[in-house]
Amino acid sequence: NLFEDGGDCGDGYVYSRPLTDTIVTSSGSLETVEVIENGPLARAIRLSYTLSVPVGLVENGRKRSLSRTEMPVHCTLRLMESSSILEIETEIANSCENHRLQVNFWREKPGNALFYKTPFDIVTTPKSQPSKINPNWIEDEPLARPNNGVFGEIENTDRYSGFAVSTKGINEFESFEQGLKLTLFRAVGHIASPYPLSSMKRPAGPKIETPGAQMKGSLTFEYAVFFIDSLEDIVKRSCSYLKKPLSIGFAGRRPETPLTVDSLTTEVTAIKKAENGESIILRLVNFSEESDNVKIRLREGLFSKACLCTAAEKREEEIPIQNNLVSVACGPKKIVTLEFEMSS
């Protein structure tokens, strides 16, 4: 969890490193360590850093300023009882311009591949790949990759052994030789940069100022880190972190859930009312290259019929309900849509 700040002469479209960059890291800048929770259910510490960061760019965006200001960073690490997920909340007070802040993750023996989640898949790829740059391109091949809530480093593309980072709304990361970097924020001031770009041959659009994109003020980021040995670990632990149940209060008998889903590598992507009628639609996706047998337990008496549907919610076939249990084989890399008709 090493913080790294570098210059950014890019814009709302692309990152661009200044011709002469100055890199600032949190190494050696830790000021205090405070225990803020030490109970039977959770333990947490708060780390406080102060980074000395250049205030902006000079020489028409070609280098970072010699003038610096302090950028406080407060990082809370929390570990819940019986959990293998290290939850992290990072608070930053930013007053600088045209820079990028990333957080680095690595392990003693780096993996040879990485993975990242998309809305309906988990993609794996080798970390080291031949360049695909074409001389006719006007833009460099991007280093950053997206993630839809979880990414990580693994031994190779068919062995999910390594570590994962799960994020709440932080969508960009990139790899480096020793590990992975999560981009917390980029602070830029234009839709298209007025500065000479190192990553493009020409600006991407109009040079309209966007002062709000300098990301000044108090910023809070939430993410988590955990070790993995399988695709099942990725799915279950990222869901455990990202899809926590709502905090509710009740009096008397505890309300029952309408249904529960038990699977290995399949995730619930949607549960909603049907577009036509009063039925419930449940959408699942299997991230594995192997079939997954999904079991759905229904609340007794709540549903009278279960059907397989198309993505457009058109019924294809009825599925038997046996002892309030529905079993579905979710094929490799498949999206499955189910409809549950309410009892009258």
PDB file of N, CA and C in Angstrom, residues 130-191:
ATOM      1  N   PRO A 130       4.025  -8.440 -25.935  1.00  0.00           N
ATOM      2  CA  PRO A 130       4.724  -7.677 -26.977  1.00  0.00           C
ATOM      3  C   PRO A 130       3.952  -6.409 -27.331  1.00  0.00           C
ATOM      4  N   SER A 131       4.679  -5.357 -27.629  1.00  0.00           N
ATOM      5  CA  SER A 131       4.043  -4.094 -27.995  1.00  0.00           C
ATOM      6  C   SER A 131       3.296  -4.227 -29.316  1.00  0.00           C
ATOM      7  N   LYS A 132       2.143  -3.575 -29.386  1.00  0.00           N
ATOM      8  CA  LYS A 132       1.331  -3.609 -30.601  1.00  0.00           C
ATOM      9  C   LYS A 132       1.288  -2.243 -31.285  1.00  0.00           C
ATOM     10  N   ILE A 133       2.248  -1.386 -30.953  1.00  0.00           N
ATOM     11  CA  ILE A 133       2.230  -0.022 -31.474  1.00  0.00           C
ATOM     12  C   ILE A 133       2.355  -0.024 -32.996  1.00  0.00           C
ATOM     13  N   ASN A 134       1.490   0.746 -33.634  1.00  0.00           N
ATOM     14  CA  ASN A 134       1.508   0.924 -35.082  1.00  0.00           C
ATOM     15  C   ASN A 134       1.983   2.348 -35.379  1.00  0.00           C
ATOM     16  N   PRO A 135       2.925   2.532 -36.297  1.00  0.00           N
ATOM     17  CA  PRO A 135       3.433   3.887 -36.577  1.00  0.00           C
ATOM     18  C   PRO A 135       2.357   4.842 -37.080  1.00  0.00           C
ATOM     19  N   ASN A 136       1.232   4.318 -37.533  1.00  0.00           N
ATOM     20  CA  ASN A 136       0.155   5.182 -38.007  1.00  0.00           C
ATOM     21  C   ASN A 136      -0.739   5.679 -36.876  1.00  0.00           C
ATOM     22  N   TRP A 137      -0.577   5.117 -35.679  1.00  0.00           N
ATOM     23  CA  TRP A 137      -1.399   5.559 -34.556  1.00  0.00           C
ATOM     24  C   TRP A 137      -0.997   6.972 -34.140  1.00  0.00           C
ATOM     25  N   ILE A 138      -1.963   7.738 -33.690  1.00  0.00           N
ATOM     26  CA  ILE A 138      -1.664   9.072 -33.164  1.00  0.00           C
ATOM     27  C   ILE A 138      -1.584   9.058 -31.641  1.00  0.00           C
ATOM     28  N   GLU A 139      -1.815   7.904 -31.034  1.00  0.00           N
ATOM     29  CA  GLU A 139      -1.842   7.803 -29.575  1.00  0.00           C
ATOM     30  C   GLU A 139      -1.096   6.548 -29.136  1.00  0.00           C
ATOM     31  N   ASP A 140      -0.375   6.644 -28.012  1.00  0.00           N
ATOM     32  CA  ASP A 140       0.325   5.483 -27.476  1.00  0.00           C
ATOM     33  C   ASP A 140      -0.661   4.406 -27.038  1.00  0.00           C
ATOM     34  N   GLU A 141      -0.187   3.178 -27.052  1.00  0.00           N
ATOM     35  CA  GLU A 141      -0.981   2.080 -26.523  1.00  0.00           C
ATOM     36  C   GLU A 141      -1.229   2.322 -25.034  1.00  0.00           C
ATOM     37  N   PRO A 142      -2.482   2.290 -24.577  1.00  0.00           N
ATOM     38  CA  PRO A 142      -2.760   2.607 -23.168  1.00  0.00           C
ATOM     39  C   PRO A 142      -2.193   1.557 -22.222  1.00  0.00           C
ATOM     40  N   LEU A 143      -1.664   2.025 -21.093  1.00  0.00           N
ATOM     41  CA  LEU A 143      -1.166   1.124 -20.057  1.00  0.00           C
ATOM     42  C   LEU A 143      -2.250   0.794 -19.040  1.00  0.00           C
ATOM     43  N   ALA A 144      -3.179   1.727 -18.864  1.00  0.00           N
ATOM     44  CA  ALA A 144      -4.226   1.542 -17.858  1.00  0.00           C
ATOM     45  C   ALA A 144      -5.271   0.544 -18.339  1.00  0.00           C
ATOM     46  N   ARG A 145      -5.840  -0.191 -17.387  1.00  0.00           N
ATOM     47  CA  ARG A 145      -6.904  -1.151 -17.664  1.00  0.00           C
ATOM     48  C   ARG A 145      -8.092  -0.835 -16.765  1.00  0.00           C
ATOM     49  N   PRO A 146      -9.294  -1.240 -17.192  1.00  0.00           N
ATOM     50  CA  PRO A 146     -10.474  -1.020 -16.349  1.00  0.00           C
ATOM     51  C   PRO A 146     -10.635  -2.146 -15.342  1.00  0.00           C
ATOM     52  N   ASN A 147     -11.440  -1.907 -14.330  1.00  0.00           N
ATOM     53  CA  ASN A 147     -11.859  -3.005 -13.461  1.00  0.00           C
ATOM     54  C   ASN A 147     -13.259  -2.703 -12.960  1.00  0.00           C
ATOM     55  N   ASN A 148     -14.068  -3.730 -12.909  1.00  0.00           N
ATOM     56  CA  ASN A 148     -15.454  -3.579 -12.470  1.00  0.00           C
ATOM     57  C   ASN A 148     -15.599  -4.106 -11.043  1.00  0.00           C
ATOM     58  N   GLY A 149     -14.738  -3.599 -10.173  1.00  0.00           N
ATOM     59  CA  GLY A 149     -14.859  -3.946  -8.760  1.00  0.00           C
ATOM     60  C   GLY A 149     -13.772  -4.835  -8.214  1.00  0.00           C
ATOM     61  N   VAL A 150     -13.002  -5.528  -9.068  1.00  0.00           N
ATOM     62  CA  VAL A 150     -11.920  -6.367  -8.550  1.00  0.00           C
ATOM     63  C   VAL A 150     -10.898  -6.636  -9.652  1.00  0.00           C
ATOM     64  N   PHE A 151      -9.624  -6.642  -9.276  1.00  0.00           N
ATOM     65  CA  PHE A 151      -8.532  -7.007 -10.173  1.00  0.00           C
ATOM     66  C   PHE A 151      -7.423  -7.602  -9.314  1.00  0.00           C
ATOM     67  N   GLY A 152      -6.409  -8.177  -9.953  1.00  0.00           N
ATOM     68  CA  GLY A 152      -5.342  -8.750  -9.151  1.00  0.00           C
ATOM     69  C   GLY A 152      -4.226  -9.342  -9.973  1.00  0.00           C
ATOM     70  N   GLU A 153      -3.227  -9.843  -9.251  1.00  0.00           N
ATOM     71  CA  GLU A 153      -2.062 -10.473  -9.865  1.00  0.00           C
ATOM     72  C   GLU A 153      -2.059 -11.953  -9.500  1.00  0.00           C
ATOM     73  N   ILE A 154      -1.804 -12.817 -10.483  1.00  0.00           N
ATOM     74  CA  ILE A 154      -1.841 -14.265 -10.276  1.00  0.00           C
ATOM     75  C   ILE A 154      -0.606 -14.916 -10.891  1.00  0.00           C
ATOM     76  N   GLU A 155      -0.393 -16.196 -10.553  1.00  0.00           N
ATOM     77  CA  GLU A 155       0.810 -16.896 -11.023  1.00  0.00           C
ATOM     78  C   GLU A 155       0.862 -16.961 -12.539  1.00  0.00           C
ATOM     79  N   ASN A 156      -0.226 -17.398 -13.169  1.00  0.00           N
ATOM     80  CA  ASN A 156      -0.322 -17.416 -14.621  1.00  0.00           C
ATOM     81  C   ASN A 156      -1.795 -17.408 -15.008  1.00  0.00           C
ATOM     82  N   THR A 157      -2.077 -17.400 -16.300  1.00  0.00           N
ATOM     83  CA  THR A 157      -3.451 -17.185 -16.754  1.00  0.00           C
ATOM     84  C   THR A 157      -4.403 -18.319 -16.413  1.00  0.00           C
ATOM     85  N   ASP A 158      -3.886 -19.490 -16.059  1.00  0.00           N
ATOM     86  CA  ASP A 158      -4.782 -20.589 -15.690  1.00  0.00           C
ATOM     87  C   ASP A 158      -4.603 -21.032 -14.240  1.00  0.00           C
ATOM     88  N   ARG A 159      -3.927 -20.220 -13.432  1.00  0.00           N
ATOM     89  CA  ARG A 159      -3.782 -20.520 -12.006  1.00  0.00           C
ATOM     90  C   ARG A 159      -4.044 -19.258 -11.196  1.00  0.00           C
ATOM     91  N   TYR A 160      -5.209 -19.237 -10.525  1.00  0.00           N
ATOM     92  CA  TYR A 160      -5.628 -18.058  -9.762  1.00  0.00           C
ATOM     93  C   TYR A 160      -5.016 -18.082  -8.362  1.00  0.00           C
ATOM     94  N   SER A 161      -3.714 -17.992  -8.271  1.00  0.00           N
ATOM     95  CA  SER A 161      -3.022 -17.940  -6.987  1.00  0.00           C
ATOM     96  C   SER A 161      -2.247 -16.634  -6.922  1.00  0.00           C
ATOM     97  N   GLY A 162      -2.580 -15.787  -5.943  1.00  0.00           N
ATOM     98  CA  GLY A 162      -1.929 -14.490  -5.843  1.00  0.00           C
ATOM     99  C   GLY A 162      -2.685 -13.578  -4.903  1.00  0.00           C
ATOM    100  N   PHE A 163      -2.890 -12.329  -5.324  1.00  0.00           N
ATOM    101  CA  PHE A 163      -3.646 -11.389  -4.501  1.00  0.00           C
ATOM    102  C   PHE A 163      -4.633 -10.627  -5.371  1.00  0.00           C
ATOM    103  N   ALA A 164      -5.648 -10.089  -4.712  1.00  0.00           N
ATOM    104  CA  ALA A 164      -6.688  -9.327  -5.411  1.00  0.00           C
ATOM    105  C   ALA A 164      -6.934  -8.016  -4.688  1.00  0.00           C
ATOM    106  N   VAL A 165      -7.350  -7.014  -5.453  1.00  0.00           N
ATOM    107  CA  VAL A 165      -7.746  -5.712  -4.917  1.00  0.00           C
ATOM    108  C   VAL A 165      -9.180  -5.462  -5.351  1.00  0.00           C
ATOM    109  N   SER A 166     -10.057  -5.236  -4.391  1.00  0.00           N
ATOM    110  CA  SER A 166     -11.460  -4.946  -4.690  1.00  0.00           C
ATOM    111  C   SER A 166     -11.716  -3.471  -4.418  1.00  0.00           C
ATOM    112  N   THR A 167     -12.372  -2.790  -5.344  1.00  0.00           N
ATOM    113  CA  THR A 167     -12.519  -1.336  -5.253  1.00  0.00           C
ATOM    114  C   THR A 167     -13.979  -0.909  -5.298  1.00  0.00           C
ATOM    115  N   LYS A 168     -14.259   0.194  -4.631  1.00  0.00           N
ATOM    116  CA  LYS A 168     -15.590   0.787  -4.665  1.00  0.00           C
ATOM    117  C   LYS A 168     -15.549   2.034  -5.545  1.00  0.00           C
ATOM    118  N   GLY A 169     -15.828   1.843  -6.839  1.00  0.00           N
ATOM    119  CA  GLY A 169     -15.907   2.971  -7.757  1.00  0.00           C
ATOM    120  C   GLY A 169     -14.574   3.539  -8.194  1.00  0.00           C
ATOM    121  N   ILE A 170     -13.480   2.789  -8.037  1.00  0.00           N
ATOM    122  CA  ILE A 170     -12.158   3.237  -8.505  1.00  0.00           C
ATOM    123  C   ILE A 170     -11.802   2.329  -9.675  1.00  0.00           C
ATOM    124  N   ASN A 171     -11.873   2.846 -10.883  1.00  0.00           N
ATOM    125  CA  ASN A 171     -12.000   1.972 -12.052  1.00  0.00           C
ATOM    126  C   ASN A 171     -10.746   1.775 -12.886  1.00  0.00           C
ATOM    127  N   GLU A 172      -9.609   2.364 -12.508  1.00  0.00           N
ATOM    128  CA  GLU A 172      -8.426   2.270 -13.367  1.00  0.00           C
ATOM    129  C   GLU A 172      -7.239   1.692 -12.604  1.00  0.00           C
ATOM    130  N   PHE A 173      -6.547   0.755 -13.243  1.00  0.00           N
ATOM    131  CA  PHE A 173      -5.306   0.230 -12.670  1.00  0.00           C
ATOM    132  C   PHE A 173      -4.337  -0.082 -13.802  1.00  0.00           C
ATOM    133  N   GLU A 174      -3.092  -0.306 -13.455  1.00  0.00           N
ATOM    134  CA  GLU A 174      -2.094  -0.723 -14.435  1.00  0.00           C
ATOM    135  C   GLU A 174      -1.077  -1.628 -13.752  1.00  0.00           C
ATOM    136  N   SER A 175      -0.339  -2.374 -14.547  1.00  0.00           N
ATOM    137  CA  SER A 175       0.654  -3.284 -13.991  1.00  0.00           C
ATOM    138  C   SER A 175       2.049  -2.699 -14.147  1.00  0.00           C
ATOM    139  N   PHE A 176       2.949  -3.114 -13.255  1.00  0.00           N
ATOM    140  CA  PHE A 176       4.362  -2.830 -13.414  1.00  0.00           C
ATOM    141  C   PHE A 176       5.113  -4.107 -13.040  1.00  0.00           C
ATOM    142  N   GLU A 177       6.410  -4.111 -13.214  1.00  0.00           N
ATOM    143  CA  GLU A 177       7.166  -5.362 -13.110  1.00  0.00           C
ATOM    144  C   GLU A 177       6.971  -6.053 -11.768  1.00  0.00           C
ATOM    145  N   GLN A 178       6.928  -5.277 -10.671  1.00  0.00           N
ATOM    146  CA  GLN A 178       6.842  -5.878  -9.343  1.00  0.00           C
ATOM    147  C   GLN A 178       5.414  -6.132  -8.877  1.00  0.00           C
ATOM    148  N   GLY A 179       4.419  -5.493  -9.494  1.00  0.00           N
ATOM    149  CA  GLY A 179       3.057  -5.650  -9.000  1.00  0.00           C
ATOM    150  C   GLY A 179       2.030  -4.880  -9.805  1.00  0.00           C
ATOM    151  N   LEU A 180       1.096  -4.229  -9.080  1.00  0.00           N
ATOM    152  CA  LEU A 180      -0.011  -3.504  -9.707  1.00  0.00           C
ATOM    153  C   LEU A 180      -0.164  -2.133  -9.066  1.00  0.00           C
ATOM    154  N   LYS A 181      -0.700  -1.182  -9.837  1.00  0.00           N
ATOM    155  CA  LYS A 181      -0.952   0.172  -9.348  1.00  0.00           C
ATOM    156  C   LYS A 181      -2.425   0.516  -9.550  1.00  0.00           C
ATOM    157  N   LEU A 182      -3.069   0.954  -8.481  1.00  0.00           N
ATOM    158  CA  LEU A 182      -4.448   1.435  -8.543  1.00  0.00           C
ATOM    159  C   LEU A 182      -4.420   2.954  -8.619  1.00  0.00           C
ATOM    160  N   THR A 183      -5.039   3.530  -9.651  1.00  0.00           N
ATOM    161  CA  THR A 183      -5.107   4.987  -9.783  1.00  0.00           C
ATOM    162  C   THR A 183      -6.237   5.518  -8.911  1.00  0.00           C
ATOM    163  N   LEU A 184      -5.881   6.264  -7.859  1.00  0.00           N
ATOM    164  CA  LEU A 184      -6.903   6.850  -6.995  1.00  0.00           C
ATOM    165  C   LEU A 184      -7.552   8.053  -7.676  1.00  0.00           C
ATOM    166  N   PHE A 185      -6.733   8.958  -8.219  1.00  0.00           N
ATOM    167  CA  PHE A 185      -7.319  10.075  -8.972  1.00  0.00           C
ATOM    168  C   PHE A 185      -6.277  10.692  -9.895  1.00  0.00           C
ATOM    169  N   ARG A 186      -6.788  11.342 -10.953  1.00  0.00           N
ATOM    170  CA  ARG A 186      -6.003  12.199 -11.831  1.00  0.00           C
ATOM    171  C   ARG A 186      -6.562  13.598 -11.705  1.00  0.00           C
ATOM    172  N   ALA A 187      -5.690  14.578 -11.499  1.00  0.00           N
ATOM    173  CA  ALA A 187      -6.106  15.974 -11.398  1.00  0.00           C
ATOM    174  C   ALA A 187      -5.626  16.709 -12.644  1.00  0.00           C
ATOM    175  N   VAL A 188      -6.571  17.127 -13.497  1.00  0.00           N
ATOM    176  CA  VAL A 188      -6.248  17.841 -14.735  1.00  0.00           C
ATOM    177  C   VAL A 188      -7.200  19.025 -14.874  1.00  0.00           C
ATOM    178  N   GLY A 189      -6.861  19.962 -15.782  1.00  0.00           N
ATOM    179  CA  GLY A 189      -7.627  21.194 -15.844  1.00  0.00           C
ATOM    180  C   GLY A 189      -8.326  21.492 -17.149  1.00  0.00           C
ATOM    181  N   HIS A 190      -8.322  20.550 -18.117  1.00  0.00           N
ATOM    182  CA  HIS A 190      -8.923  20.822 -19.421  1.00  0.00           C
ATOM    183  C   HIS A 190      -9.571  19.569 -19.995  1.00  0.00           C
ATOM    184  N   ILE A 191     -10.569  19.773 -20.857  1.00  0.00           N
ATOM    185  CA  ILE A 191     -11.116  18.650 -21.622  1.00  0.00           C
ATOM    186  C   ILE A 191     -10.042  18.099 -22.549  1.00  0.00           C
TER     187      ILE A 191
END
